[in-house]
Structure formats: structure tokens, C-alpha cells
Coordinates of C-alpha atoms and ligand atoms in Angstrom, one line a residue:
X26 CA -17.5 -3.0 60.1
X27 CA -17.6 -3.4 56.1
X28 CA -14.9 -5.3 55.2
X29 CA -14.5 -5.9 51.4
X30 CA -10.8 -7.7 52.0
X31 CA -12.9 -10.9 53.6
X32 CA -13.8 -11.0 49.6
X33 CA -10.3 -11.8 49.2
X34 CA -9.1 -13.5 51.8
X35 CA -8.4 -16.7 49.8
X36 CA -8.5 -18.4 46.4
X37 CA -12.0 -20.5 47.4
X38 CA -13.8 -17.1 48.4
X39 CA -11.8 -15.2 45.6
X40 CA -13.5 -17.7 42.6
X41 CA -16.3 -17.9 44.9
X42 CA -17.5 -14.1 44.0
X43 CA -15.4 -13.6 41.5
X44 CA -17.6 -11.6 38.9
X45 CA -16.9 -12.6 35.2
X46 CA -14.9 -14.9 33.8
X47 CA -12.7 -15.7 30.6
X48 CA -13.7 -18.7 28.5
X49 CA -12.6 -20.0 25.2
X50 CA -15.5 -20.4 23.2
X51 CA -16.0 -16.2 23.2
X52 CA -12.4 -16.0 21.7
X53 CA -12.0 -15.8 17.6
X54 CA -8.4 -16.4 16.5
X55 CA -7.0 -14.3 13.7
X56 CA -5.1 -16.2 11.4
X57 CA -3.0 -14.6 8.6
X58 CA -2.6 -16.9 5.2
X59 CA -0.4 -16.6 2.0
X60 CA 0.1 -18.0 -1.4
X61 CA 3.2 -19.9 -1.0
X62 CA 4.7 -23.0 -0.1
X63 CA 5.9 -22.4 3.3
X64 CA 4.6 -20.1 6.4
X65 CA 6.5 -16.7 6.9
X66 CA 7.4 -15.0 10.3
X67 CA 5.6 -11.5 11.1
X68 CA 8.7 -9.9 12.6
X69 CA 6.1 -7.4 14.4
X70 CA 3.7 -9.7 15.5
X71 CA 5.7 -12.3 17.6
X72 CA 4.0 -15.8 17.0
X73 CA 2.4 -15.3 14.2
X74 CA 3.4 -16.2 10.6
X75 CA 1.5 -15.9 7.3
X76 CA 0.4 -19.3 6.9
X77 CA 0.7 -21.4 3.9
X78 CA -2.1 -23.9 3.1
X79 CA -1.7 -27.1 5.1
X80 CA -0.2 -24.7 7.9
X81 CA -3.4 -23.2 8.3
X82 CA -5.2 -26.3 8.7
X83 CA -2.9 -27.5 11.5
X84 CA -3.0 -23.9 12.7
X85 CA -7.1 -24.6 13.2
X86 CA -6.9 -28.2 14.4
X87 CA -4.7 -26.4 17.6
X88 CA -6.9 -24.1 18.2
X89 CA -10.0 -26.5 18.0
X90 CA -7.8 -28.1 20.5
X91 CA -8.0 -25.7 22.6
X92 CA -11.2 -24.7 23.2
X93 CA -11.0 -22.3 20.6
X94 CA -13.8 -22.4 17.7
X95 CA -13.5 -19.6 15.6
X96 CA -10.7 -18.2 13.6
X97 CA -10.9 -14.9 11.2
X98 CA -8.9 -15.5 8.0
X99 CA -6.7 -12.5 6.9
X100 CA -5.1 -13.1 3.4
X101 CA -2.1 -11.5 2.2
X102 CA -1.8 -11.0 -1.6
X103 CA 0.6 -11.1 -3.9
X104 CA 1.8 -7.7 -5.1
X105 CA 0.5 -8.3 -8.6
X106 CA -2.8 -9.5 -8.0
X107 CA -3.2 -5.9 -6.2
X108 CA -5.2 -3.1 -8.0
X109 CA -7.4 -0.1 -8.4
X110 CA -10.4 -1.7 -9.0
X111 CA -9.9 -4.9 -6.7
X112 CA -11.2 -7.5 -8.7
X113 CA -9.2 -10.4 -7.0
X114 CA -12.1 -9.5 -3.9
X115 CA -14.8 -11.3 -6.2
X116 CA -12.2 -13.9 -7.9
X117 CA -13.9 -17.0 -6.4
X118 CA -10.3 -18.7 -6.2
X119 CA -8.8 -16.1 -4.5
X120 CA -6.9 -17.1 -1.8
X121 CA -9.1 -16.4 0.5
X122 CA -11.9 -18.6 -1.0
X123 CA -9.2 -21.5 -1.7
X124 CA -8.7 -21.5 2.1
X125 CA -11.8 -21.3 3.4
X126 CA -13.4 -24.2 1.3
X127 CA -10.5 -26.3 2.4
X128 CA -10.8 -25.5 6.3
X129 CA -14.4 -26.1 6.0
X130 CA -13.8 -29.5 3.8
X131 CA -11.8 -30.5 7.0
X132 CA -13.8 -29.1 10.0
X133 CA -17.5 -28.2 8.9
X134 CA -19.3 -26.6 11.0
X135 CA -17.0 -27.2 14.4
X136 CA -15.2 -24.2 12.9
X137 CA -16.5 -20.6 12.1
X138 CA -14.8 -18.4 9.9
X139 CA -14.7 -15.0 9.6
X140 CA -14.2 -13.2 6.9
X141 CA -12.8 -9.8 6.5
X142 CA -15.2 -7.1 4.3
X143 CA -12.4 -4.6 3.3
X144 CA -10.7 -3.5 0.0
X145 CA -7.1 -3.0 1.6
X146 CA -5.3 -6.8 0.6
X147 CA -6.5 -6.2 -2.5
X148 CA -6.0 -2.6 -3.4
X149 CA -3.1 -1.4 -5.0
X150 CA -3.9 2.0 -3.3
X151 CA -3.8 0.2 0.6
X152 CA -7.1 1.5 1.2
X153 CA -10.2 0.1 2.3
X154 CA -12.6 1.4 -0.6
X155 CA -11.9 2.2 -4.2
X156 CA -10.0 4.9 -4.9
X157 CA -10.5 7.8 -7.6
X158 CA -8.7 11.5 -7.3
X159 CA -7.4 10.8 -3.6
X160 CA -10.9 10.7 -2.7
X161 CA -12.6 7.0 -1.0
X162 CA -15.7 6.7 -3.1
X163 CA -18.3 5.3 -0.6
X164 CA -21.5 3.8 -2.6
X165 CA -19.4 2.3 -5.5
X166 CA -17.1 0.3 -2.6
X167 CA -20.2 -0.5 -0.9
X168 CA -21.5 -2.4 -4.0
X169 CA -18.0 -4.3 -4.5
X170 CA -18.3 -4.8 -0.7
X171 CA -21.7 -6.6 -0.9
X172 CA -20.1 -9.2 -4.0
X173 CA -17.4 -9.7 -2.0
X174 CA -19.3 -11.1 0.8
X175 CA -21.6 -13.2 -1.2
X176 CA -18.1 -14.8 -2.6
X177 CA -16.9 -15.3 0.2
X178 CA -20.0 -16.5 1.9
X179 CA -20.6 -19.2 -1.0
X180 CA -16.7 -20.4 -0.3
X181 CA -18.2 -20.9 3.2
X182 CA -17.4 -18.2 4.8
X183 CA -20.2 -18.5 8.2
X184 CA -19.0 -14.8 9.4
X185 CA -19.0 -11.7 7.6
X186 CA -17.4 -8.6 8.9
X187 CA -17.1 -5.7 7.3
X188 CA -14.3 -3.6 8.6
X189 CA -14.2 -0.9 5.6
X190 CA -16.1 1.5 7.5
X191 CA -18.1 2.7 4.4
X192 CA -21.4 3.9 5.4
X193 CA -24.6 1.9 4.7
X194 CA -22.5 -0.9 3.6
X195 CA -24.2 -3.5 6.6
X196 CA -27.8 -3.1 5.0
X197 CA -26.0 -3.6 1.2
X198 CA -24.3 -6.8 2.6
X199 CA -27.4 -8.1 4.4
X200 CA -29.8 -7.7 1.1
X201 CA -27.5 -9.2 -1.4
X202 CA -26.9 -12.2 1.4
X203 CA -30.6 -12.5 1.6
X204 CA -30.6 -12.2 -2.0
X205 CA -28.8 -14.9 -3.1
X206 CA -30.2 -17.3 -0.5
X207 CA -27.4 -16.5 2.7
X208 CA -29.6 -15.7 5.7
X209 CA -28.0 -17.2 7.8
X210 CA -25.2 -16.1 7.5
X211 CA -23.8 -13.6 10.4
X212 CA -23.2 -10.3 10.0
X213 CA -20.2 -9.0 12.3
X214 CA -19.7 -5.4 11.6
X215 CA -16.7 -3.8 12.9
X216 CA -19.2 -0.7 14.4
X217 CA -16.6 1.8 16.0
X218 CA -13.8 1.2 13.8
X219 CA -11.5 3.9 15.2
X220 CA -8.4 5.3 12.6
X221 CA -5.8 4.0 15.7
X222 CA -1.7 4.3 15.6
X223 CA -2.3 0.3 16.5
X224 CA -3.0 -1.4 13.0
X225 CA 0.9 -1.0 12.3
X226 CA 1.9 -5.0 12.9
X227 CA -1.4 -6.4 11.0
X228 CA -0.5 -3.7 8.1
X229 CA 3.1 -5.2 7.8
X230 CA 1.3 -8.7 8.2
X231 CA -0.7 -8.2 4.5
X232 CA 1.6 -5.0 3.7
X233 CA -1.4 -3.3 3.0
X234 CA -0.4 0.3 4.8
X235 CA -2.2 3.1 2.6
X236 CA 0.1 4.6 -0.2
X237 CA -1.2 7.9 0.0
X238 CA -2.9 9.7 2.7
X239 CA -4.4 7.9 6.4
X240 CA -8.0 5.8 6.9
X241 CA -9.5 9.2 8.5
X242 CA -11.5 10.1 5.8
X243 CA -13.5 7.0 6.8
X244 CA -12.2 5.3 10.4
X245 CA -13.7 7.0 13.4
X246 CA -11.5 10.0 15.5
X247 CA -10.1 8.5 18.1
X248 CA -11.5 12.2 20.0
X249 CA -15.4 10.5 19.7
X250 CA -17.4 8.6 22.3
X251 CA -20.7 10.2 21.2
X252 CA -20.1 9.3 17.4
X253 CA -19.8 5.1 18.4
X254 CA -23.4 5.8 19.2
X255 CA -24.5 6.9 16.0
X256 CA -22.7 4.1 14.3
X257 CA -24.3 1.8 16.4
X258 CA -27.5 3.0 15.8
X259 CA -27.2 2.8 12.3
X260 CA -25.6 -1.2 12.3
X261 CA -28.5 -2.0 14.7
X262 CA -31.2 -0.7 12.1
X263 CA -29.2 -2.0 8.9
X264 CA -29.3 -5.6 10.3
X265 CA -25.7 -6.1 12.2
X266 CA -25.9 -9.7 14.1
X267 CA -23.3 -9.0 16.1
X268 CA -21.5 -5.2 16.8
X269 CA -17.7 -4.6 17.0
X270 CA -15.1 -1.9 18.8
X271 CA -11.9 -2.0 17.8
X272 CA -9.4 -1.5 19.4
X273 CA -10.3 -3.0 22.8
X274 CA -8.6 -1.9 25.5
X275 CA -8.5 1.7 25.0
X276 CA -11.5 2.2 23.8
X277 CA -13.2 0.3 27.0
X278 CA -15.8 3.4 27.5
X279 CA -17.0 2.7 24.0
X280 CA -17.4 -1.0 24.8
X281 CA -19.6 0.3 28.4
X282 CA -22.0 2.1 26.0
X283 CA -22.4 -0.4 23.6
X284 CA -23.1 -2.8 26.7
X285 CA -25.7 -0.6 27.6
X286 CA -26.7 0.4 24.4
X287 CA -27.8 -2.7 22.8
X288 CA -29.0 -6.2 23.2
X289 CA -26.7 -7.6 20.1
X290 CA -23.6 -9.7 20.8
X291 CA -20.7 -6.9 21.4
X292 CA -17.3 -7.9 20.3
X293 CA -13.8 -6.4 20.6
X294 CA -10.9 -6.6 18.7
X295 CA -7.8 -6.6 20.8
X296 CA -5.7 -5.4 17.5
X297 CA -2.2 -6.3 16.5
X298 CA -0.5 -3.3 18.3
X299 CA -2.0 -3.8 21.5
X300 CA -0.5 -7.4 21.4
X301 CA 2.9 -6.5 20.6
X302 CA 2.9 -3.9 22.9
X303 CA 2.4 -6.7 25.4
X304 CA 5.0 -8.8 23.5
X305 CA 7.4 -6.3 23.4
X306 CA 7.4 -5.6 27.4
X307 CA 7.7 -9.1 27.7
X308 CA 10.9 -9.6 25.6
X309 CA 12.1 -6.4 27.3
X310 CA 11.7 -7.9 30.7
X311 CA 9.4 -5.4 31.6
X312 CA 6.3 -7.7 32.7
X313 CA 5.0 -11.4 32.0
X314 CA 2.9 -11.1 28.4
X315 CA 0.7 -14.0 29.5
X316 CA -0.4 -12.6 33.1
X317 CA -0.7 -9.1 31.6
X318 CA -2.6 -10.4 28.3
X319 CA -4.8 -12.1 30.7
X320 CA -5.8 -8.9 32.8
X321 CA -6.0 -6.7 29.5
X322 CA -8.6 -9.7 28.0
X323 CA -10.8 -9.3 31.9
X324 CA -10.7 -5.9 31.3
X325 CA -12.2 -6.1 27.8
X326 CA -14.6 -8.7 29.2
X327 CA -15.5 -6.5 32.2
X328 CA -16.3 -3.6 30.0
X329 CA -18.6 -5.7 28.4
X330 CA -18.0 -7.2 25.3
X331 CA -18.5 -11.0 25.1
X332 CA -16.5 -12.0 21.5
X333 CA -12.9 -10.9 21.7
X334 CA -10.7 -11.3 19.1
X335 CA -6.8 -11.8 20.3
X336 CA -3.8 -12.4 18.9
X337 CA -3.2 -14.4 21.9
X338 CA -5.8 -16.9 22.2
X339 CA -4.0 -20.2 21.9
X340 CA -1.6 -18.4 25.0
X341 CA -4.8 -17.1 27.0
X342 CA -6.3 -21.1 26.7
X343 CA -3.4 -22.5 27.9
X344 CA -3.3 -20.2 30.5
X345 CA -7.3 -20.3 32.0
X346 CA -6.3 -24.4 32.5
X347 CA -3.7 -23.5 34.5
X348 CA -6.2 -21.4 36.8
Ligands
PBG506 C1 -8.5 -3.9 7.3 C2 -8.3 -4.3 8.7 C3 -7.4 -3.7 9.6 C4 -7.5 -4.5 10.7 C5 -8.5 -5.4 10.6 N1 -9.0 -5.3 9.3 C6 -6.4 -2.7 9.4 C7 -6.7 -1.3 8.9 O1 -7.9 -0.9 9.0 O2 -5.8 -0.7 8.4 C8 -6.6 -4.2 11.9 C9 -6.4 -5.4 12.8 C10 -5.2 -5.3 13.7 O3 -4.4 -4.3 13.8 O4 -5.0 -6.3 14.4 N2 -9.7 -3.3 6.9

């Protein structure tokens, strides 16, 4: 007789075909960073603050710690340096920049950092591209787009990842890289970027929610599996390194296609609502974050993506030692 339960009749045998496994190095830590003297909680986002600048750095120094060897740098911006036309993107002592050339000044190349490709910190309208008549104008942001991620990438930026959903901004980014002498510089491209209910904690993190309208005019419909294919297609052929779904874990079909799909890195962005979800069961007694954060993370991993990005890396580390 078959008997799949020998499989799992105990821990030895259970490791022993035990089909994928979590590990440190695929995890990218999203950090969140402000201008001021001390770090702020993120009441919505349970364990993470925005950062002030030597916070960060110990911030990177624990992950690095941990196995952990590549954050993604979110900045929060003051209120006044917000506009319509988003020129703090391409100040080259932004925030952003500031941070970035100091983490790199302390860690070099033992740490990779992402940077973020999107309008909204900066845009006094909260939305990812420029803004004119309630309408996202889609080739004028892609050209601020492509600045922004050669400032960034001279700040030393390794990562960049565009997460605006403009279309044909990956092939703008990649020539005005090339351009200016960045080739190696990867190219993460946030490729299904659906318009989810699960951005709400990360929007209250940079309080960049939109002040008019939604992201649907330009994020994906949450209704589309066959759509993530067209985008994908199109990131492939503009010159994406590595290709993105976010969010993860309820968008795993998308992730299976992808798998399939391509031979590019696939990455998944476990987003800030999915984690406080988690975080929020936990606190109500309803489960153990850490055991279900680490099923939810398989899962991703299972579906095949190899980079995740989570909230909960640092907790997920500690966590795979205790294994
Ligand atoms: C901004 C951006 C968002 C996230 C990453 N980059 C929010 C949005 O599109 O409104 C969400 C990440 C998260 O929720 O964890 N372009």
C-alpha cells in the first residue's frame, strides 16, 4: 500500500523530503526613514517605526546580523517638500539620497539597497505619477521616473524598482541607466502591481494615501490573472532584471505563472496589510504571528517566487535558527 504518512513520520524523514526551504539571503527588509531627530512608531504597522538617521544604520547592522542583506528604503517626506511637480524626487540631497550614501559609506557592498521608483512621497496629490486635470499623465512621469532613478542610482542606490506602474517606464529607466554609465545596476520592477485594499499601513507609514480619486487608473484589477501576463511580457522585453507580484499571498496564482513564465528572478512583496493582518490576530490571541508568518512566507516560496520582501524578516530569521 502507498503510504504518504511514512513522509511524515518524524522530524529526520520530515527535513529529509522536505521540498523547499526559507533562507535569509532571498529576504529584502523594508525599512521606512524620516527627516528628524528621533524614530517614530507606525501605529499600523507593529514594529516598525520611521527611522531617523543613525537608527537606520543600527536598523541595517541587525539585519546584516541576521542573515539578512538587503533592505528597500522607503522615505517619508516632510509635508512641505510635497508637490505637483515632485521635484524633491531628483533633489540629490533628498532624504532618500542622504540615507543611502550614508548606509553605503558604512556597509558597501555587504548591503543592497532598494530603491523605490514612485511619485507618491513626493507628490502633493498622493499619487504615483504627475497629476494634471485628475488625470495620471503616463510619458511625462515616466521621464521624471527615469531622473529619479539615475539620482538615486548615483547616491548608490544598487536596486531600482519601479513600483509606479506607468507603462514603458522599465525600458525609460534602463536607457537613461545605461546612459549615464549604470549598467549594472538592477532593475526590480514591481510587474503585477495590483490596486489592493492592503497598502493602507505603508500609506499611513509615508502618509502618502491619494487625495483624490484610487491607483486604478494605473495599478492592476485585482479581477486579472491573464493581464499579469501581458505585463510580464512587456518588463521581460524592456529589460527588467528581476520581476515582482505584489501582494504575495493572495495573489499566489500570479506568482505560479510567473514561475512558469519566465527564467528572471520572481520576487513578492508580502505588503504592509498582509503583515498586520498577521499582527493583529496575534495581539488578538487569535494565532502565533511568528508560526503563521512563517507558513504564509512557504507559501509565497512554494508558489515560486525566490526574493520576498516582508515586514517580518528580522522575526522570520530568528525563527528559521530556531528550526
Ligand atoms: C508606492 C508603493 C506602495 C507600496 C510600495 N510602493 C503603496 C501604493 O502603491 O500605494 C505598498 C507597500 C506595502 O503596502 O507594504 N508606489
Amino acid at each position: 500500500m502507498i503510504r504518504p504518512r511514512r513522509f511524515r513520520q518524524n522530524n529526520v524523514i520530515r527535513n529529509l523530503v522536505q521540498e523547499i526551504r526559507l533562507d535569509t539571503s532571498n529576504f529584502i527588509l523594508p525599512l521606512f526613514i524620516h527627516d528628524q531627530v528621533e524614530s517614530v512608531d507606525i501605529p499600523s504597522l507593529s514594529g516598525h517605526k520611521r527611522l531617523d538617521a543613525i537608527s537606520v544604520l543600527k536598523q541595517c547592522e541587525l539585519a546584516l546580523n541576521k542573515g539578512i542583506n538587503t533592505i528597500a528604503l522607503f522615505p517619508s517626506i516632510d509635508d512641505d517638500k510635497k508637490t505637483s511637480t515632485c521635484e524633491e524626487a531628483l533633489n540629490e540631497d533628498n532624504l532618500m539620497c542622504t540615507v543611502t550614501r550614508r548606509i553605503k559609506k558604512t556597509f558597501g557592498d555587504d548591503l543592497m539597497i532598494v530603491g523605490d521608483i514612485a511619485l507618491d512621497p513626493y507628490s502633493s496629490d498622493g499619487h504615483d505619477g504627475l497629476v494634471k486635470d485628475g488625470q495620471i499623465l503616463n510619458d511625462e512621469t515616466v521621464e521624471v521616473l527615469a531622473k529619479m532613478a539615475v539620482v538615486q542610482a548615483e547616491s548608490g542606490v544598487d536596486i531600482l524598482a519601479p513600483s509606479d506602474m506607468m507603462d514603458g517606464r522599465v525600458i525609460a529607466i534602463r536607457d537613461l541607466l545605461d546612459q549615464n554609465g549604470f549598467q549594472n545596476k538592477l532593475i526590480m520592477s514591481y510587474t503585477a502591481k495590483y490596486a489592493s485594499n492592503f497598502y493602507g499601513p505603508f500609506r499611513d507609514a509615508l502618509d502618502s494615501a491619494p487625495k483624490e480619486g484610487d491607483k486604478k487608473t494605473y495599478q492592476m484589477n485585482f479581477s486579472n490573472r491573464l493581464e499579469a501576463g501581458l505585463e510580464l511580457d512587456l518588463d521581460v522585453a524592456e529589460g527588467a532584471d528581476i520581476v515582482m507580484v505584489k501582494p504575495a499571498s493572495l495573489y499566489l496564482d500570479v506568482i505560479s505563472d510567473y514561475r512558469s513564465a519566465t527564467t528572471l528572478p520572481v520576487a513578492a512583496y508580502h505588503v504592509s496589510g498582509e503583515y498586520a493582518m498577521l499582527k493583529a490576530a496575534h495581539e488578538a490571541g487569535y494565532l502565533n504571528f511568528e508560526d503563521a508568518l512563517f507558513e504564509v512566507l512557504t507559501s509565497i516560496k512554494r508558489a515560486g517566487a525566490s526574493v520576498i520582501l516582508t515586514y517580518g524578516a528580522l522575526e522570520v530569521s530568528d525563527y528559521l535558527k530556531k528550526l
